[in-house]
mmCIF file of N, CA and C and ligand atoms in Angstrom:
data_model
loop_
_atom_site.group_PDB
_atom_site.id
_atom_site.type_symbol
_atom_site.label_atom_id
_atom_site.label_comp_id
_atom_site.label_asym_id
_atom_site.label_seq_id
_atom_site.Cartn_x
_atom_site.Cartn_y
_atom_site.Cartn_z
ATOM 1 N N MET A 1 -27.554 -46.391 -1.521
ATOM 2 C CA MET A 1 -26.212 -45.827 -1.278
ATOM 3 C C MET A 1 -26.288 -44.643 -0.326
ATOM 4 N N LYS A 2 -25.266 -44.636 0.528
ATOM 5 C CA LYS A 2 -25.212 -43.577 1.525
ATOM 6 C C LYS A 2 -24.298 -42.451 1.044
ATOM 7 N N LEU A 3 -24.830 -41.263 1.177
ATOM 8 C CA LEU A 3 -24.101 -40.049 0.776
ATOM 9 C C LEU A 3 -23.544 -39.371 1.993
ATOM 10 N N VAL A 4 -22.169 -39.130 1.958
ATOM 11 C CA VAL A 4 -21.586 -38.533 3.136
ATOM 12 C C VAL A 4 -20.651 -37.359 2.723
ATOM 13 N N VAL A 5 -20.629 -36.347 3.566
ATOM 14 C CA VAL A 5 -19.559 -35.323 3.397
ATOM 15 C C VAL A 5 -18.675 -35.425 4.577
ATOM 16 N N ASP A 6 -17.386 -35.569 4.303
ATOM 17 C CA ASP A 6 -16.349 -35.509 5.382
ATOM 18 C C ASP A 6 -16.187 -34.083 5.787
ATOM 19 N N GLU A 7 -16.699 -33.733 6.955
ATOM 20 C CA GLU A 7 -16.730 -32.275 7.328
ATOM 21 C C GLU A 7 -15.274 -31.775 7.628
ATOM 22 N N VAL A 8 -14.401 -32.689 7.951
ATOM 23 C CA VAL A 8 -12.992 -32.253 8.154
ATOM 24 C C VAL A 8 -12.349 -31.901 6.801
ATOM 25 N N LEU A 9 -12.613 -32.670 5.776
ATOM 26 C CA LEU A 9 -11.978 -32.356 4.470
ATOM 27 C C LEU A 9 -12.689 -31.196 3.785
ATOM 28 N N CYS A 10 -13.934 -31.040 4.002
ATOM 29 C CA CYS A 10 -14.721 -30.036 3.265
ATOM 30 C C CYS A 10 -14.128 -28.628 3.476
ATOM 31 N N ALA A 11 -13.846 -27.996 2.330
ATOM 32 C CA ALA A 11 -13.261 -26.615 2.424
ATOM 33 C C ALA A 11 -14.235 -25.537 2.033
ATOM 34 N N GLY A 12 -15.481 -25.899 1.874
ATOM 35 C CA GLY A 12 -16.588 -24.921 1.721
ATOM 36 C C GLY A 12 -16.634 -24.214 0.416
ATOM 37 N N HIS A 13 -16.162 -24.885 -0.664
ATOM 38 C CA HIS A 13 -16.264 -24.202 -1.968
ATOM 39 C C HIS A 13 -17.672 -24.027 -2.430
ATOM 40 N N GLY A 14 -18.560 -24.981 -2.021
ATOM 41 C CA GLY A 14 -19.940 -24.814 -2.425
ATOM 42 C C GLY A 14 -20.252 -25.464 -3.810
ATOM 43 N N VAL A 15 -19.316 -26.101 -4.394
ATOM 44 C CA VAL A 15 -19.490 -26.648 -5.704
ATOM 45 C C VAL A 15 -20.630 -27.722 -5.643
ATOM 46 N N CYS A 16 -20.610 -28.487 -4.603
ATOM 47 C CA CYS A 16 -21.593 -29.499 -4.467
ATOM 48 C C CYS A 16 -23.080 -28.965 -4.428
ATOM 49 N N GLU A 17 -23.213 -27.839 -3.712
ATOM 50 C CA GLU A 17 -24.488 -27.228 -3.565
ATOM 51 C C GLU A 17 -24.921 -26.631 -4.918
ATOM 52 N N ASP A 18 -23.998 -26.123 -5.645
ATOM 53 C CA ASP A 18 -24.291 -25.544 -7.011
ATOM 54 C C ASP A 18 -24.790 -26.662 -7.929
ATOM 55 N N ILE A 19 -24.106 -27.828 -7.855
ATOM 56 C CA ILE A 19 -24.509 -28.935 -8.702
ATOM 57 C C ILE A 19 -25.766 -29.572 -8.287
ATOM 58 N N ALA A 20 -25.945 -29.822 -7.044
ATOM 59 C CA ALA A 20 -27.039 -30.493 -6.561
ATOM 60 C C ALA A 20 -27.645 -29.937 -5.266
ATOM 61 N N PRO A 21 -28.342 -28.871 -5.341
ATOM 62 C CA PRO A 21 -28.908 -28.200 -4.196
ATOM 63 C C PRO A 21 -29.972 -29.069 -3.495
ATOM 64 N N GLU A 22 -30.462 -30.108 -4.132
ATOM 65 C CA GLU A 22 -31.376 -31.050 -3.523
ATOM 66 C C GLU A 22 -30.673 -32.029 -2.639
ATOM 67 N N LEU A 23 -29.356 -32.138 -2.789
ATOM 68 C CA LEU A 23 -28.567 -33.115 -1.967
ATOM 69 C C LEU A 23 -27.620 -32.485 -1.000
ATOM 70 N N PHE A 24 -27.196 -31.276 -1.250
ATOM 71 C CA PHE A 24 -26.235 -30.631 -0.366
ATOM 72 C C PHE A 24 -26.601 -29.202 0.007
ATOM 73 N N ALA A 25 -26.296 -28.801 1.226
ATOM 74 C CA ALA A 25 -26.479 -27.401 1.678
ATOM 75 C C ALA A 25 -25.285 -27.024 2.566
ATOM 76 N N LEU A 26 -24.819 -25.820 2.402
ATOM 77 C CA LEU A 26 -23.732 -25.276 3.234
ATOM 78 C C LEU A 26 -24.384 -24.737 4.491
ATOM 79 N N ASP A 27 -23.698 -24.948 5.627
ATOM 80 C CA ASP A 27 -24.229 -24.330 6.900
ATOM 81 C C ASP A 27 -23.566 -22.974 6.998
ATOM 82 N N ASP A 28 -23.888 -22.345 8.153
ATOM 83 C CA ASP A 28 -23.430 -20.979 8.422
ATOM 84 C C ASP A 28 -21.852 -20.876 8.494
ATOM 85 N N SER A 29 -21.221 -22.006 8.743
ATOM 86 C CA SER A 29 -19.752 -22.038 8.812
ATOM 87 C C SER A 29 -19.207 -22.369 7.396
ATOM 88 N N GLY A 30 -20.073 -22.537 6.393
ATOM 89 C CA GLY A 30 -19.573 -22.812 5.108
ATOM 90 C C GLY A 30 -19.236 -24.270 4.844
ATOM 91 N N ILE A 31 -19.613 -25.181 5.744
ATOM 92 C CA ILE A 31 -19.383 -26.581 5.559
ATOM 93 C C ILE A 31 -20.677 -27.234 4.985
ATOM 94 N N ALA A 32 -20.365 -28.134 4.055
ATOM 95 C CA ALA A 32 -21.509 -28.756 3.382
ATOM 96 C C ALA A 32 -22.039 -29.954 4.184
ATOM 97 N N HIS A 33 -23.422 -30.137 4.119
ATOM 98 C CA HIS A 33 -24.077 -31.208 4.705
ATOM 99 C C HIS A 33 -25.033 -31.854 3.707
ATOM 100 N N VAL A 34 -25.159 -33.193 3.817
ATOM 101 C CA VAL A 34 -26.081 -33.842 2.967
ATOM 102 C C VAL A 34 -27.490 -33.649 3.463
ATOM 103 N N LEU A 35 -28.413 -33.517 2.501
ATOM 104 C CA LEU A 35 -29.836 -33.335 2.801
ATOM 105 C C LEU A 35 -30.592 -34.622 2.710
ATOM 106 N N ILE A 36 -30.103 -35.534 1.899
ATOM 107 C CA ILE A 36 -30.604 -36.941 1.818
ATOM 108 C C ILE A 36 -29.579 -37.901 1.953
ATOM 109 N N GLU A 37 -29.582 -38.644 3.069
ATOM 110 C CA GLU A 37 -28.469 -39.582 3.333
ATOM 111 C C GLU A 37 -28.468 -40.816 2.506
ATOM 112 N N GLU A 38 -29.678 -41.413 2.413
ATOM 113 C CA GLU A 38 -29.795 -42.645 1.607
ATOM 114 C C GLU A 38 -30.422 -42.248 0.220
ATOM 115 N N ILE A 39 -29.519 -42.173 -0.726
ATOM 116 C CA ILE A 39 -30.027 -41.722 -2.032
ATOM 117 C C ILE A 39 -30.376 -42.899 -2.948
ATOM 118 N N GLY A 40 -31.341 -42.662 -3.794
ATOM 119 C CA GLY A 40 -31.720 -43.692 -4.779
ATOM 120 C C GLY A 40 -31.179 -43.419 -6.129
ATOM 121 N N GLU A 41 -31.562 -44.213 -7.078
ATOM 122 C CA GLU A 41 -31.073 -44.098 -8.472
ATOM 123 C C GLU A 41 -31.281 -42.736 -9.036
ATOM 124 N N GLU A 42 -32.411 -42.048 -8.659
ATOM 125 C CA GLU A 42 -32.679 -40.700 -9.243
ATOM 126 C C GLU A 42 -31.679 -39.657 -8.854
ATOM 127 N N HIS A 43 -30.924 -39.844 -7.824
ATOM 128 C CA HIS A 43 -29.981 -38.840 -7.385
ATOM 129 C C HIS A 43 -28.484 -39.292 -7.707
ATOM 130 N N LEU A 44 -28.340 -40.434 -8.151
ATOM 131 C CA LEU A 44 -27.010 -41.053 -8.288
ATOM 132 C C LEU A 44 -26.116 -40.237 -9.235
ATOM 133 N N GLU A 45 -26.646 -39.788 -10.392
ATOM 134 C CA GLU A 45 -25.854 -39.172 -11.390
ATOM 135 C C GLU A 45 -25.301 -37.826 -10.824
ATOM 136 N N LYS A 46 -26.113 -37.055 -10.187
ATOM 137 C CA LYS A 46 -25.734 -35.732 -9.624
ATOM 138 C C LYS A 46 -24.785 -35.958 -8.427
ATOM 139 N N ALA A 47 -25.008 -36.964 -7.622
ATOM 140 C CA ALA A 47 -24.126 -37.280 -6.536
ATOM 141 C C ALA A 47 -22.744 -37.525 -7.066
ATOM 142 N N LYS A 48 -22.684 -38.339 -8.169
ATOM 143 C CA LYS A 48 -21.353 -38.718 -8.671
ATOM 144 C C LYS A 48 -20.652 -37.499 -9.291
ATOM 145 N N LEU A 49 -21.450 -36.641 -9.942
ATOM 146 C CA LEU A 49 -20.822 -35.375 -10.513
ATOM 147 C C LEU A 49 -20.258 -34.531 -9.415
ATOM 148 N N ALA A 50 -21.027 -34.405 -8.294
ATOM 149 C CA ALA A 50 -20.516 -33.580 -7.158
ATOM 150 C C ALA A 50 -19.236 -34.169 -6.638
ATOM 151 N N ILE A 51 -19.163 -35.492 -6.569
ATOM 152 C CA ILE A 51 -17.955 -36.178 -6.070
ATOM 153 C C ILE A 51 -16.763 -35.836 -7.030
ATOM 154 N N LEU A 52 -17.043 -35.937 -8.261
ATOM 155 C CA LEU A 52 -15.896 -35.669 -9.210
ATOM 156 C C LEU A 52 -15.424 -34.135 -9.149
ATOM 157 N N ARG A 53 -16.325 -33.273 -8.902
ATOM 158 C CA ARG A 53 -16.069 -31.770 -8.945
ATOM 159 C C ARG A 53 -15.559 -31.301 -7.653
ATOM 160 N N CYS A 54 -15.886 -31.979 -6.562
ATOM 161 C CA CYS A 54 -15.478 -31.436 -5.261
ATOM 162 C C CYS A 54 -13.915 -31.298 -5.174
ATOM 163 N N PRO A 55 -13.471 -30.046 -5.014
ATOM 164 C CA PRO A 55 -12.014 -29.827 -5.063
ATOM 165 C C PRO A 55 -11.320 -30.451 -3.859
ATOM 166 N N ALA A 56 -12.001 -30.692 -2.764
ATOM 167 C CA ALA A 56 -11.428 -31.275 -1.563
ATOM 168 C C ALA A 56 -11.628 -32.803 -1.451
ATOM 169 N N GLU A 57 -12.182 -33.431 -2.420
ATOM 170 C CA GLU A 57 -12.487 -34.874 -2.373
ATOM 171 C C GLU A 57 -13.197 -35.273 -1.096
ATOM 172 N N ALA A 58 -14.134 -34.458 -0.637
ATOM 173 C CA ALA A 58 -14.733 -34.600 0.635
ATOM 174 C C ALA A 58 -16.038 -35.354 0.620
ATOM 175 N N ILE A 59 -16.503 -35.692 -0.597
ATOM 176 C CA ILE A 59 -17.830 -36.370 -0.721
ATOM 177 C C ILE A 59 -17.638 -37.834 -1.059
ATOM 178 N N LEU A 60 -18.372 -38.649 -0.323
ATOM 179 C CA LEU A 60 -18.174 -40.137 -0.497
ATOM 180 C C LEU A 60 -19.640 -40.744 -0.701
ATOM 181 N N LEU A 61 -19.608 -41.845 -1.466
ATOM 182 C CA LEU A 61 -20.790 -42.688 -1.666
ATOM 183 C C LEU A 61 -20.455 -44.007 -1.054
ATOM 184 N N ILE A 62 -21.179 -44.463 -0.061
ATOM 185 C CA ILE A 62 -20.963 -45.736 0.532
ATOM 186 C C ILE A 62 -22.044 -46.723 0.169
ATOM 187 N N PRO A 63 -21.655 -47.840 -0.424
ATOM 188 C CA PRO A 63 -22.686 -48.857 -0.879
ATOM 189 C C PRO A 63 -23.515 -49.396 0.304
HETATM 190 S S1 LIG B 101 -17.737 -29.098 -3.097
HETATM 191 FE FE1 LIG B 101 -16.594 -30.330 -1.500
HETATM 192 S S2 LIG B 101 -15.345 -28.856 -0.402
HETATM 193 FE FE2 LIG B 101 -16.841 -27.713 -1.502
HETATM 194 S S3 LIG B 101 -18.598 -27.411 -0.054
HETATM 195 FE FE3 LIG B 101 -19.012 -29.302 -1.271
HETATM 196 S S4 LIG B 101 -18.175 -30.971 -0.032
HETATM 197 FE FE4 LIG B 101 -17.245 -29.077 0.715
#
């Protein structure tokens, strides 16, 4: 599964980084970037939680 942050939608709340710092990091502009693009089963649960909690609905999982 490919993990993607839509940088246009991202509003920089940092919720994703709080939930999964191994998957997301905010840059100096406060925009989130993914640290692992192709995630395996071991990261799926946290990725889905970040998707649910992202206030901007800016995180996508692409099969
Ligand atoms: S939770 Fe969503 S809006 Fe906030 S930094 Fe992460 S991707 Fe961006």
